[in-house]
Short mmCIF file of N, CA and C in Angstrom, two decimals:
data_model
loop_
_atom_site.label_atom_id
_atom_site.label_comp_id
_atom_site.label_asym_id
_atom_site.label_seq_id
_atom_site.Cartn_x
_atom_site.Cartn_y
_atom_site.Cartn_z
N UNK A 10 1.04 -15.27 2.22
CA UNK A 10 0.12 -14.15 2.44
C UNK A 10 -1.28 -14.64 2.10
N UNK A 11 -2.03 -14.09 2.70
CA UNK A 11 -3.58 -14.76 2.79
C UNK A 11 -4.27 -14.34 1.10
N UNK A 12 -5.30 -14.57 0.79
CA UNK A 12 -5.79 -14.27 -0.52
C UNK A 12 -6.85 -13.04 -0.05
N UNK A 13 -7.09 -12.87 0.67
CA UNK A 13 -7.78 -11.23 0.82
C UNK A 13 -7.11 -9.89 1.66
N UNK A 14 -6.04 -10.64 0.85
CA UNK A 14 -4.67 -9.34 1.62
C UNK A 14 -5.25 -8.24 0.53
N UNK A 15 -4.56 -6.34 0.93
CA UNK A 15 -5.05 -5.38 0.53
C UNK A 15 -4.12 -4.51 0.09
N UNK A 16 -3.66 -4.07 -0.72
CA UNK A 16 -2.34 -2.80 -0.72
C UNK A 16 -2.89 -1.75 -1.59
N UNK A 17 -1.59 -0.56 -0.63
CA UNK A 17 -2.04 0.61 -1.06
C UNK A 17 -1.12 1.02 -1.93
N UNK A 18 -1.00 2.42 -3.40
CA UNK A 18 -0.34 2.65 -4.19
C UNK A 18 -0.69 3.84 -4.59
N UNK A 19 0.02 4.77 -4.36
CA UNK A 19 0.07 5.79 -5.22
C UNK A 19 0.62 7.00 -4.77
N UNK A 20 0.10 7.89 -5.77
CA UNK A 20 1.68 8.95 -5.81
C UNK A 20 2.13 9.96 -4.54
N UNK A 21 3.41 10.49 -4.09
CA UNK A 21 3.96 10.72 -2.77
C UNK A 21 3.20 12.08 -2.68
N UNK A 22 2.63 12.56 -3.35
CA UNK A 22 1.85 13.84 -2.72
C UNK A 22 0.16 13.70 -3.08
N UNK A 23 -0.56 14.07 -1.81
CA UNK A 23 -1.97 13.92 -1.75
C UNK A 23 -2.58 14.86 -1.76
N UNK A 24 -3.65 15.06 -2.69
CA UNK A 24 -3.81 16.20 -2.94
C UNK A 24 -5.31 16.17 -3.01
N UNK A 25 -5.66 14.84 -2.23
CA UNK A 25 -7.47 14.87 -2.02
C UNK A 25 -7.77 15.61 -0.81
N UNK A 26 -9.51 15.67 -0.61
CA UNK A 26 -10.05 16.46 0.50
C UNK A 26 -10.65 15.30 0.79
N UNK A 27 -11.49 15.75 2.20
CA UNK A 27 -12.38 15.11 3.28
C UNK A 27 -12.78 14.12 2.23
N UNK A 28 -13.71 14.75 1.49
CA UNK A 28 -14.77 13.67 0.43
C UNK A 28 -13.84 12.15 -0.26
N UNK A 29 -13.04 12.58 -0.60
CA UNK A 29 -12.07 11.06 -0.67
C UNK A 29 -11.46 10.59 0.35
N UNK A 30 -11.24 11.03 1.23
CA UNK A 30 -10.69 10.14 2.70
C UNK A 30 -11.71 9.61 3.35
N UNK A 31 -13.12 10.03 3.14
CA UNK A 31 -14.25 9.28 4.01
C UNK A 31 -14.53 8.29 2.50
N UNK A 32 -14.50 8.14 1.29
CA UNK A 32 -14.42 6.90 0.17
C UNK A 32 -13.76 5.98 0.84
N UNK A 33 -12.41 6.35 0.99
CA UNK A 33 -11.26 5.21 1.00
C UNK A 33 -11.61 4.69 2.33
N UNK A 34 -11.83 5.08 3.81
CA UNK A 34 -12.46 4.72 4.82
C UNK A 34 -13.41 3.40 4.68
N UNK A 35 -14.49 4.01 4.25
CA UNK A 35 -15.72 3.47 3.89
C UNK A 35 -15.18 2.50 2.86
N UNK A 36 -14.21 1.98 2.14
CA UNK A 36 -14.14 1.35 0.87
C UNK A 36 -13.38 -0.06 1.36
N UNK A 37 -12.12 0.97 2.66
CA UNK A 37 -11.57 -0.54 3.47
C UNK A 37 -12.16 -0.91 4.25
N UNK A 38 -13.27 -0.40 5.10
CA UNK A 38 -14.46 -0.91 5.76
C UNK A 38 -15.17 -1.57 5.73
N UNK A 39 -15.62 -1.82 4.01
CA UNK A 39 -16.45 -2.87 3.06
C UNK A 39 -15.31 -4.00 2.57
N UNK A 40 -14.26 -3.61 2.63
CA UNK A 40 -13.79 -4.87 2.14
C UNK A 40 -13.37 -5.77 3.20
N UNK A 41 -13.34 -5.01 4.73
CA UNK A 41 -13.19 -6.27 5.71
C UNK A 41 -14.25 -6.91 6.11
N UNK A 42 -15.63 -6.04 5.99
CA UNK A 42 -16.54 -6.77 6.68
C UNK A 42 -17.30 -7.66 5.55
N UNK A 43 -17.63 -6.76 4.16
CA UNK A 43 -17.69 -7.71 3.32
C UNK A 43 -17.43 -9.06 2.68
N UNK A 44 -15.74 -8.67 2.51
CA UNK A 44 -14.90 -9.94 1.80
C UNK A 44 -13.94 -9.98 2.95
N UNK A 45 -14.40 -9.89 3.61
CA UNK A 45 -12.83 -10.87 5.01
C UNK A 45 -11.61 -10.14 4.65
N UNK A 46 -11.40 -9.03 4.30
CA UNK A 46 -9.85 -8.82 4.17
C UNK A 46 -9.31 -8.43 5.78
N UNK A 47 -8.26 -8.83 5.70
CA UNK A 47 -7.76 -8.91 6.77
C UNK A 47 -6.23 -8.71 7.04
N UNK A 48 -5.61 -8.29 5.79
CA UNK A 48 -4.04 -8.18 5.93
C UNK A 48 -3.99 -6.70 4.84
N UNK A 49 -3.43 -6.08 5.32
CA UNK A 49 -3.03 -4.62 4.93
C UNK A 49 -1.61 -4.37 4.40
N UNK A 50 -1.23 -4.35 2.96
CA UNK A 50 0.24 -4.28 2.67
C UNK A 50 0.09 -2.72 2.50
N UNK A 51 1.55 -2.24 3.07
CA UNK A 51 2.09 -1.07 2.67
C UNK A 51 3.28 -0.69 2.67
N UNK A 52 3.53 0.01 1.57
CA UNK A 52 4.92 1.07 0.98
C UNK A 52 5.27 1.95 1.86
N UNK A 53 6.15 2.41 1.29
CA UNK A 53 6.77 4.11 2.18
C UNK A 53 6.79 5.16 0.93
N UNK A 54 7.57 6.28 1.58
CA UNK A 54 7.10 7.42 0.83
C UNK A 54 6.38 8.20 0.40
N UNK A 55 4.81 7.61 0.32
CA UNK A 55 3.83 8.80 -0.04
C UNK A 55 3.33 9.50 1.24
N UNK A 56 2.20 10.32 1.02
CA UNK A 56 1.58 10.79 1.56
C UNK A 56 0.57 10.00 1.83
N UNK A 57 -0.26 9.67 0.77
CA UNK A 57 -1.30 8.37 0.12
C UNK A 57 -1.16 7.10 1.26
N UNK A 58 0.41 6.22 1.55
CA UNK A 58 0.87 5.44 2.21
C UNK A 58 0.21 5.70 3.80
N UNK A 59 0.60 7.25 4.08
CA UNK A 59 0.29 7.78 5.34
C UNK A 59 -1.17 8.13 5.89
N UNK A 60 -2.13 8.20 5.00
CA UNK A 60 -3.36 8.49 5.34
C UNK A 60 -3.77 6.99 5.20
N UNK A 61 -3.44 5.96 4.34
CA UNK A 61 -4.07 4.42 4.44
C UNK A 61 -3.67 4.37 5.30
N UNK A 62 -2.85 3.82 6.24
CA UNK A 62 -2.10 3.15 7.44
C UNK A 62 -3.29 3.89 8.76
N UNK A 63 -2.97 5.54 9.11
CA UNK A 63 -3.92 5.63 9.99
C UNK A 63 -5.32 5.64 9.77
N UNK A 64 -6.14 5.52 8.25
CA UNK A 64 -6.99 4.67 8.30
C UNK A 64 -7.52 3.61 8.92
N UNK A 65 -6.73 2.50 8.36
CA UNK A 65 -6.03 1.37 8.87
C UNK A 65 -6.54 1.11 10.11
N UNK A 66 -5.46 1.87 10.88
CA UNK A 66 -4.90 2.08 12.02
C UNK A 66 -6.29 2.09 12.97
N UNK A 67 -7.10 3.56 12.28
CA UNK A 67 -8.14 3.21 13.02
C UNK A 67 -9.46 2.73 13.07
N UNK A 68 -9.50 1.55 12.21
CA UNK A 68 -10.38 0.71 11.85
C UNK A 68 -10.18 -0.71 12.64
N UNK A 69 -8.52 -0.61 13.06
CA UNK A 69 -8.46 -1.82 13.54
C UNK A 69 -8.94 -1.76 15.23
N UNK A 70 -9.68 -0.60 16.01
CA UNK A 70 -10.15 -0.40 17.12
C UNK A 70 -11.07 -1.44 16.75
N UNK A 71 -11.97 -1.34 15.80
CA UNK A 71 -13.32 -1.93 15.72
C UNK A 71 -12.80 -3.48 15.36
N UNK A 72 -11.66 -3.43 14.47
CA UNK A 72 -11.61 -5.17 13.64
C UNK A 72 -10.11 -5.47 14.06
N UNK A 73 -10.38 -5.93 15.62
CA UNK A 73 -8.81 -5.49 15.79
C UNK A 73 -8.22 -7.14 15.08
N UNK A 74 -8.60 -7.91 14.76
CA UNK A 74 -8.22 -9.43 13.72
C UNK A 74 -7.02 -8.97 12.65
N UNK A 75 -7.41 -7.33 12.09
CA UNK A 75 -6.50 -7.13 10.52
C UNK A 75 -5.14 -6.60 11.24
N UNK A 76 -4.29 -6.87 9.91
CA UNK A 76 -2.54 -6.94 10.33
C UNK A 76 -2.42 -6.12 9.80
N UNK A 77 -1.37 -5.07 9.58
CA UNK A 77 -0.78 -3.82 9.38
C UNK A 77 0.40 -3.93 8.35
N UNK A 78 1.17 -4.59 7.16
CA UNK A 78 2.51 -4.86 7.00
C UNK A 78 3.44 -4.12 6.01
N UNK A 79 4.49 -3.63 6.74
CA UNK A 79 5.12 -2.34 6.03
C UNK A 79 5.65 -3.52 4.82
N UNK A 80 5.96 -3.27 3.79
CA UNK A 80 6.62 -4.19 2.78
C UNK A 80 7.80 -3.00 2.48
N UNK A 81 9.29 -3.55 3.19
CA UNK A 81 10.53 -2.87 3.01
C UNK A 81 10.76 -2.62 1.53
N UNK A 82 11.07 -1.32 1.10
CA UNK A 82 12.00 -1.64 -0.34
C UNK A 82 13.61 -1.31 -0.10
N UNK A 83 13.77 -1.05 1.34
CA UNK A 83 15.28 -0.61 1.39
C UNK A 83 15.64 -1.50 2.60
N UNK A 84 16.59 -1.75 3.07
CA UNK A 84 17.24 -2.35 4.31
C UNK A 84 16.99 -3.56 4.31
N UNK A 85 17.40 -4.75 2.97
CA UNK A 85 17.19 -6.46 3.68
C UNK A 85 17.18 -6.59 4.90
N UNK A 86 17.98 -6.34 5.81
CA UNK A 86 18.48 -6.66 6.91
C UNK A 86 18.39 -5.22 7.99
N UNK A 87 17.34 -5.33 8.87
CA UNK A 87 17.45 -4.38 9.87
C UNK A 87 17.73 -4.20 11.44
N UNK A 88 17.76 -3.71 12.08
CA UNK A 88 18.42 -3.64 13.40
C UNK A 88 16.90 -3.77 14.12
N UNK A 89 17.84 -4.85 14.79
CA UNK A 89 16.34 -5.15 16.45
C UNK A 89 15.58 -3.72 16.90
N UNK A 90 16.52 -2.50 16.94
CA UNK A 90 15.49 -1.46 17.27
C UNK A 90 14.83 -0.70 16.12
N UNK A 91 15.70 -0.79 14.86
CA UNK A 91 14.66 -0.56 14.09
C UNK A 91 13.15 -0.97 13.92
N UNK A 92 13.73 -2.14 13.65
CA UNK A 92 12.53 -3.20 13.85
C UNK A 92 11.17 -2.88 15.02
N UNK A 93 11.67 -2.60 16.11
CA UNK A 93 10.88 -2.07 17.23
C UNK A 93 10.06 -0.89 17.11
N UNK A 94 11.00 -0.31 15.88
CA UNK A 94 10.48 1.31 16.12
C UNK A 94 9.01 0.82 14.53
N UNK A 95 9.33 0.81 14.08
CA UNK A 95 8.22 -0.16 12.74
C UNK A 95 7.40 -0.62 13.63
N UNK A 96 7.43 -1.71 14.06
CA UNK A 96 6.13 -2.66 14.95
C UNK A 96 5.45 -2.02 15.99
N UNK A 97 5.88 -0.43 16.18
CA UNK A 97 5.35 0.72 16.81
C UNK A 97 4.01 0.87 16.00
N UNK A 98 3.86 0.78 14.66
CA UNK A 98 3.19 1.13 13.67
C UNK A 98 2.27 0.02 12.99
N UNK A 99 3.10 -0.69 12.85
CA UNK A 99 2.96 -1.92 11.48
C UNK A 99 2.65 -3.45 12.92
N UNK A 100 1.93 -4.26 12.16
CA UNK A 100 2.28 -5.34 12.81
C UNK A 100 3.05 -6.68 12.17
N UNK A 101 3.44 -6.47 11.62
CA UNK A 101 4.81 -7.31 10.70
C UNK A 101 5.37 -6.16 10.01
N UNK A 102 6.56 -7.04 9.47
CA UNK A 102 7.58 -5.92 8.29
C UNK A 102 8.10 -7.02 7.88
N UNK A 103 8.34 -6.87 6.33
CA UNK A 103 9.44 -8.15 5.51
C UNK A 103 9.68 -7.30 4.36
N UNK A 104 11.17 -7.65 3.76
CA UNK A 104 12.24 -7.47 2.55
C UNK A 104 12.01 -8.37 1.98
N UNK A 105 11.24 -7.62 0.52
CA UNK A 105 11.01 -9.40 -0.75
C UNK A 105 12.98 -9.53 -1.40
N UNK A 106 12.92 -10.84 -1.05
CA UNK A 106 14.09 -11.22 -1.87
C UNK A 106 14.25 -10.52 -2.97
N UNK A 107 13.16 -10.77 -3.93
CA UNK A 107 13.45 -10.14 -5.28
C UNK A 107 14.05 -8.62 -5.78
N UNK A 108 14.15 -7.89 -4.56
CA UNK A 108 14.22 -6.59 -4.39
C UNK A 108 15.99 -6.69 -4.80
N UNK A 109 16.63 -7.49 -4.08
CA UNK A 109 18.13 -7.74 -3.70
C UNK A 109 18.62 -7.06 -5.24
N UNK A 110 19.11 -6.01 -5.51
CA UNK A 110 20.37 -5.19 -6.14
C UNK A 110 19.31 -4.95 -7.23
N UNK A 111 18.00 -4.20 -7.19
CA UNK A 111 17.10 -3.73 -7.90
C UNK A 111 17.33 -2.08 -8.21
N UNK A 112 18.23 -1.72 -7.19
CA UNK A 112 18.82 -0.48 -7.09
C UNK A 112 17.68 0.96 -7.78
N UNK A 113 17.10 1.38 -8.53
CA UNK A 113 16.21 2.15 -8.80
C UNK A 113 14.86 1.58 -8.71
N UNK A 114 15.33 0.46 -9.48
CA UNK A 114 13.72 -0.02 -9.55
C UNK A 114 12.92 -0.92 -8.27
N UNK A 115 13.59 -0.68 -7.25
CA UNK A 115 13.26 -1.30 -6.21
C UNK A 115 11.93 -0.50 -5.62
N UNK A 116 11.42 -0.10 -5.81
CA UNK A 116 10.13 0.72 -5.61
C UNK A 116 8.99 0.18 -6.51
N UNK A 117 9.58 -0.18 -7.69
CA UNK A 117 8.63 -0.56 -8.54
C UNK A 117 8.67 -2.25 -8.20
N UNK A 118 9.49 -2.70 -8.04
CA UNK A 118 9.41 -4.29 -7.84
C UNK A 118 8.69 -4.26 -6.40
N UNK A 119 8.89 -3.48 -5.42
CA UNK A 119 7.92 -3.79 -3.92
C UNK A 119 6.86 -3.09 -4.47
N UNK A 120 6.17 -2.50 -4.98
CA UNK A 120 4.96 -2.24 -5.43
C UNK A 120 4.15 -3.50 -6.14
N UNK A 121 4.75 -4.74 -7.20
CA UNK A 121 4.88 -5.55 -7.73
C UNK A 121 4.76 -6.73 -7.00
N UNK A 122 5.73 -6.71 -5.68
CA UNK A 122 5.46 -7.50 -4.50
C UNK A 122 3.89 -7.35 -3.87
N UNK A 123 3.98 -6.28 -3.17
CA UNK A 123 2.27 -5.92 -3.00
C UNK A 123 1.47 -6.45 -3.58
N UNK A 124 1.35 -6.05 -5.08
CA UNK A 124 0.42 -6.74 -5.81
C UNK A 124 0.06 -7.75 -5.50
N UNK A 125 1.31 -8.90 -6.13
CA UNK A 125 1.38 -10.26 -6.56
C UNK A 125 0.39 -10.83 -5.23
N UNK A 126 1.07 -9.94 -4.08
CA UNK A 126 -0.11 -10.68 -2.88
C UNK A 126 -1.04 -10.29 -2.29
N UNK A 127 -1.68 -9.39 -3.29
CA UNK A 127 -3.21 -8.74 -2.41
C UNK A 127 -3.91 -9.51 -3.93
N UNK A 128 -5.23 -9.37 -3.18
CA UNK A 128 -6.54 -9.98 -4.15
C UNK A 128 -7.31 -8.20 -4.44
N UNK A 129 -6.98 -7.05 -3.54
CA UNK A 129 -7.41 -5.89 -3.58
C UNK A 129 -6.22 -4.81 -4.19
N UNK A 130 -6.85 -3.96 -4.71
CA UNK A 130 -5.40 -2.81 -4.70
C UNK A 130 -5.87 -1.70 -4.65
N UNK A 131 -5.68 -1.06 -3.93
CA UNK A 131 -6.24 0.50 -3.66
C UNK A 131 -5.35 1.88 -4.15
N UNK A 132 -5.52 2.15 -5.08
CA UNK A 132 -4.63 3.31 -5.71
C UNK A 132 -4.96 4.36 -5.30
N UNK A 133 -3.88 5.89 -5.45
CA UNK A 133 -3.99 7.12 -5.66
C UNK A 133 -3.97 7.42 -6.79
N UNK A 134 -5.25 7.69 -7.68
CA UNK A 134 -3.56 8.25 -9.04
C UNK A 134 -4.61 9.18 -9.85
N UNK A 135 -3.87 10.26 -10.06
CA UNK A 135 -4.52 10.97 -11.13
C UNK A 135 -3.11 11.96 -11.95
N UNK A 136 -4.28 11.58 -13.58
CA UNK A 136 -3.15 11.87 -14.44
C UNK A 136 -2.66 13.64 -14.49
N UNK A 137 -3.25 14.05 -13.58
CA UNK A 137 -2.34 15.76 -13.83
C UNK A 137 -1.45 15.64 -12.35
N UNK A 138 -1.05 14.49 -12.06
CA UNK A 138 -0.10 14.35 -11.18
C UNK A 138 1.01 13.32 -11.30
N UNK A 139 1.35 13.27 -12.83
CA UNK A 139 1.56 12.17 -13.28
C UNK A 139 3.41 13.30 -13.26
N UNK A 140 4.36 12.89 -12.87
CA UNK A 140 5.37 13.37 -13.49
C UNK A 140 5.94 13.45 -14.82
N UNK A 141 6.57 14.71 -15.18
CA UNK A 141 6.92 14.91 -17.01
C UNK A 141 8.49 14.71 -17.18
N UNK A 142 9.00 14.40 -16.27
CA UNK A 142 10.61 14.37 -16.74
C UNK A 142 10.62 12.47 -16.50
N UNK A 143 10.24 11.53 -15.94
CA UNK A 143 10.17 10.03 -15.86
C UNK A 143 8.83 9.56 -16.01
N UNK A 144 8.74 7.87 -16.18
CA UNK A 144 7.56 7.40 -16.09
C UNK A 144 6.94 7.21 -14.07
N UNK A 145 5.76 7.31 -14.37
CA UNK A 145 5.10 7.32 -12.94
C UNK A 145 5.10 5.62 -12.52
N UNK A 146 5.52 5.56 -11.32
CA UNK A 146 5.99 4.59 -10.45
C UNK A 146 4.31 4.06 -10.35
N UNK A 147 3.38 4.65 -10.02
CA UNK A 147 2.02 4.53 -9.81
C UNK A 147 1.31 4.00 -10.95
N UNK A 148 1.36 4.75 -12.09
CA UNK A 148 1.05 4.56 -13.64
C UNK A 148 1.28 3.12 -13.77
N UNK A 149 2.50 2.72 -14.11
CA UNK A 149 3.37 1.37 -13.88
C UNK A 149 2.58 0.20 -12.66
N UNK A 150 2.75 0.43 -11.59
CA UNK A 150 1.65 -0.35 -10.63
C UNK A 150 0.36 -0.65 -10.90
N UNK A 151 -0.33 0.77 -11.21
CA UNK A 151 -1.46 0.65 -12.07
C UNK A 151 -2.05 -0.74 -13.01
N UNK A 152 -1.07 -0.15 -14.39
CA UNK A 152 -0.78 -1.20 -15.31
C UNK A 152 -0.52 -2.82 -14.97
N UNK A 153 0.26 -2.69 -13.89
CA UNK A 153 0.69 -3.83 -13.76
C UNK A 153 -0.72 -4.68 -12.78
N UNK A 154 -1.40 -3.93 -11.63
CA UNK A 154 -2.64 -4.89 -11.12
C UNK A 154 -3.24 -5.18 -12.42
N UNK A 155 -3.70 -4.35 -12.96
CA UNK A 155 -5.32 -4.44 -13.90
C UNK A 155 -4.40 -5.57 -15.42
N UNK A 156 -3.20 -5.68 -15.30
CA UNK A 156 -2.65 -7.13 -16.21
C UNK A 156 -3.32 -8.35 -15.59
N UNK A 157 -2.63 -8.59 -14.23
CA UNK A 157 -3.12 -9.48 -13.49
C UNK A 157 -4.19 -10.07 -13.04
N UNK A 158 -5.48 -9.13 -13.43
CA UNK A 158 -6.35 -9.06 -13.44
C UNK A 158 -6.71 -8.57 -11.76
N UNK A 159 -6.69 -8.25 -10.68
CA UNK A 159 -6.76 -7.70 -9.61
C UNK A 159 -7.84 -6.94 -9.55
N UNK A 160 -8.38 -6.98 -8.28
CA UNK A 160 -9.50 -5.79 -8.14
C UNK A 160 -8.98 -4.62 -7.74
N UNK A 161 -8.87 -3.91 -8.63
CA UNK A 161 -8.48 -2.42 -8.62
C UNK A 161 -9.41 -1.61 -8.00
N UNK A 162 -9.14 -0.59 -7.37
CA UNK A 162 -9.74 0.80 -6.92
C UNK A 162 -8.99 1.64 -7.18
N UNK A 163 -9.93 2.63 -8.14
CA UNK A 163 -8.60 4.26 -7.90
C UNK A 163 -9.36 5.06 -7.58
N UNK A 164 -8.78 5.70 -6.63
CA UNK A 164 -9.19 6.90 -5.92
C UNK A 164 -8.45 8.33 -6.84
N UNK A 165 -8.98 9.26 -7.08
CA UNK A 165 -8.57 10.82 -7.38
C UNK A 165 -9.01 11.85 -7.39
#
């Protein structure tokens, strides 16, 4: 994965307006034309996931060079039309090994994956959306770029 790869993170319900979707716009806008990013990792499940991608999506009219890449946390192994129906969307898809019999925590290890290979990380996260019965999957991601030292962004 290139060193100005980009991923997105955070929690499955979105609960920003206009004024943070034209940030995050404007924020992956500066980081392609700025710093060359050019590879886009992304999760499933949020909402957050779904507004980066057609971001994304339509930024790449203008920079059509950047790649799109779903990072699987479920299905090692998928079917040719699956596959088809993804690359509808995404322009690559890959299953990190490390995921193999992670069974809960496989969300948190492809979040972890992401990381390890973006030089950017673009979060959702705010703490009155933090869940009270487990620890936050996001929280955890969080923690884990700004260890690594990563250029963090949080959006909330």
């Amino acid at each position: 994965m290139e060193c100005n790869a980009v991923c997105f993170i955070g929690h499955r319900r979105f609960a920003g307006d206009e004024a943070l979707i034209e940030r995050l716009q404007c924020l992956i806008e500066l980081l392609i034309v700025k710093e060359g990013a050019s590879t886009f990792l992304f999760g499933s499940k949020s909402e957050f996931d779904a507004l980066c991608l057609s971001a994304v999506t339509g930024l790449k009219e203008k920079h059509p060079h950047i790649r799109r890449i779903f990072v699987r946390a479920e299905y090692p192994v998928i079917s040719p039309e699956y596959e088809a129906y993804l690359l509808d969307f995404y322009d690559g898809t890959y299953y990190p090994q490390r995921l193999a019999g992670a069974g809960k925590a496989a969300y948190v290890l492809r979040n972890r994956e992401m990381i390890d290979r973006s030089r950017y990380c673009i979060f959702y996260y705010n703490e009155a959306r933090l869940p009270q019965n487990r620890k936050s999957g996001t929280k955890l991601s969080l923690d884990y770029a700004k260890r690594l030292g990563k250029e963090v962004y949080v959006l909330s």
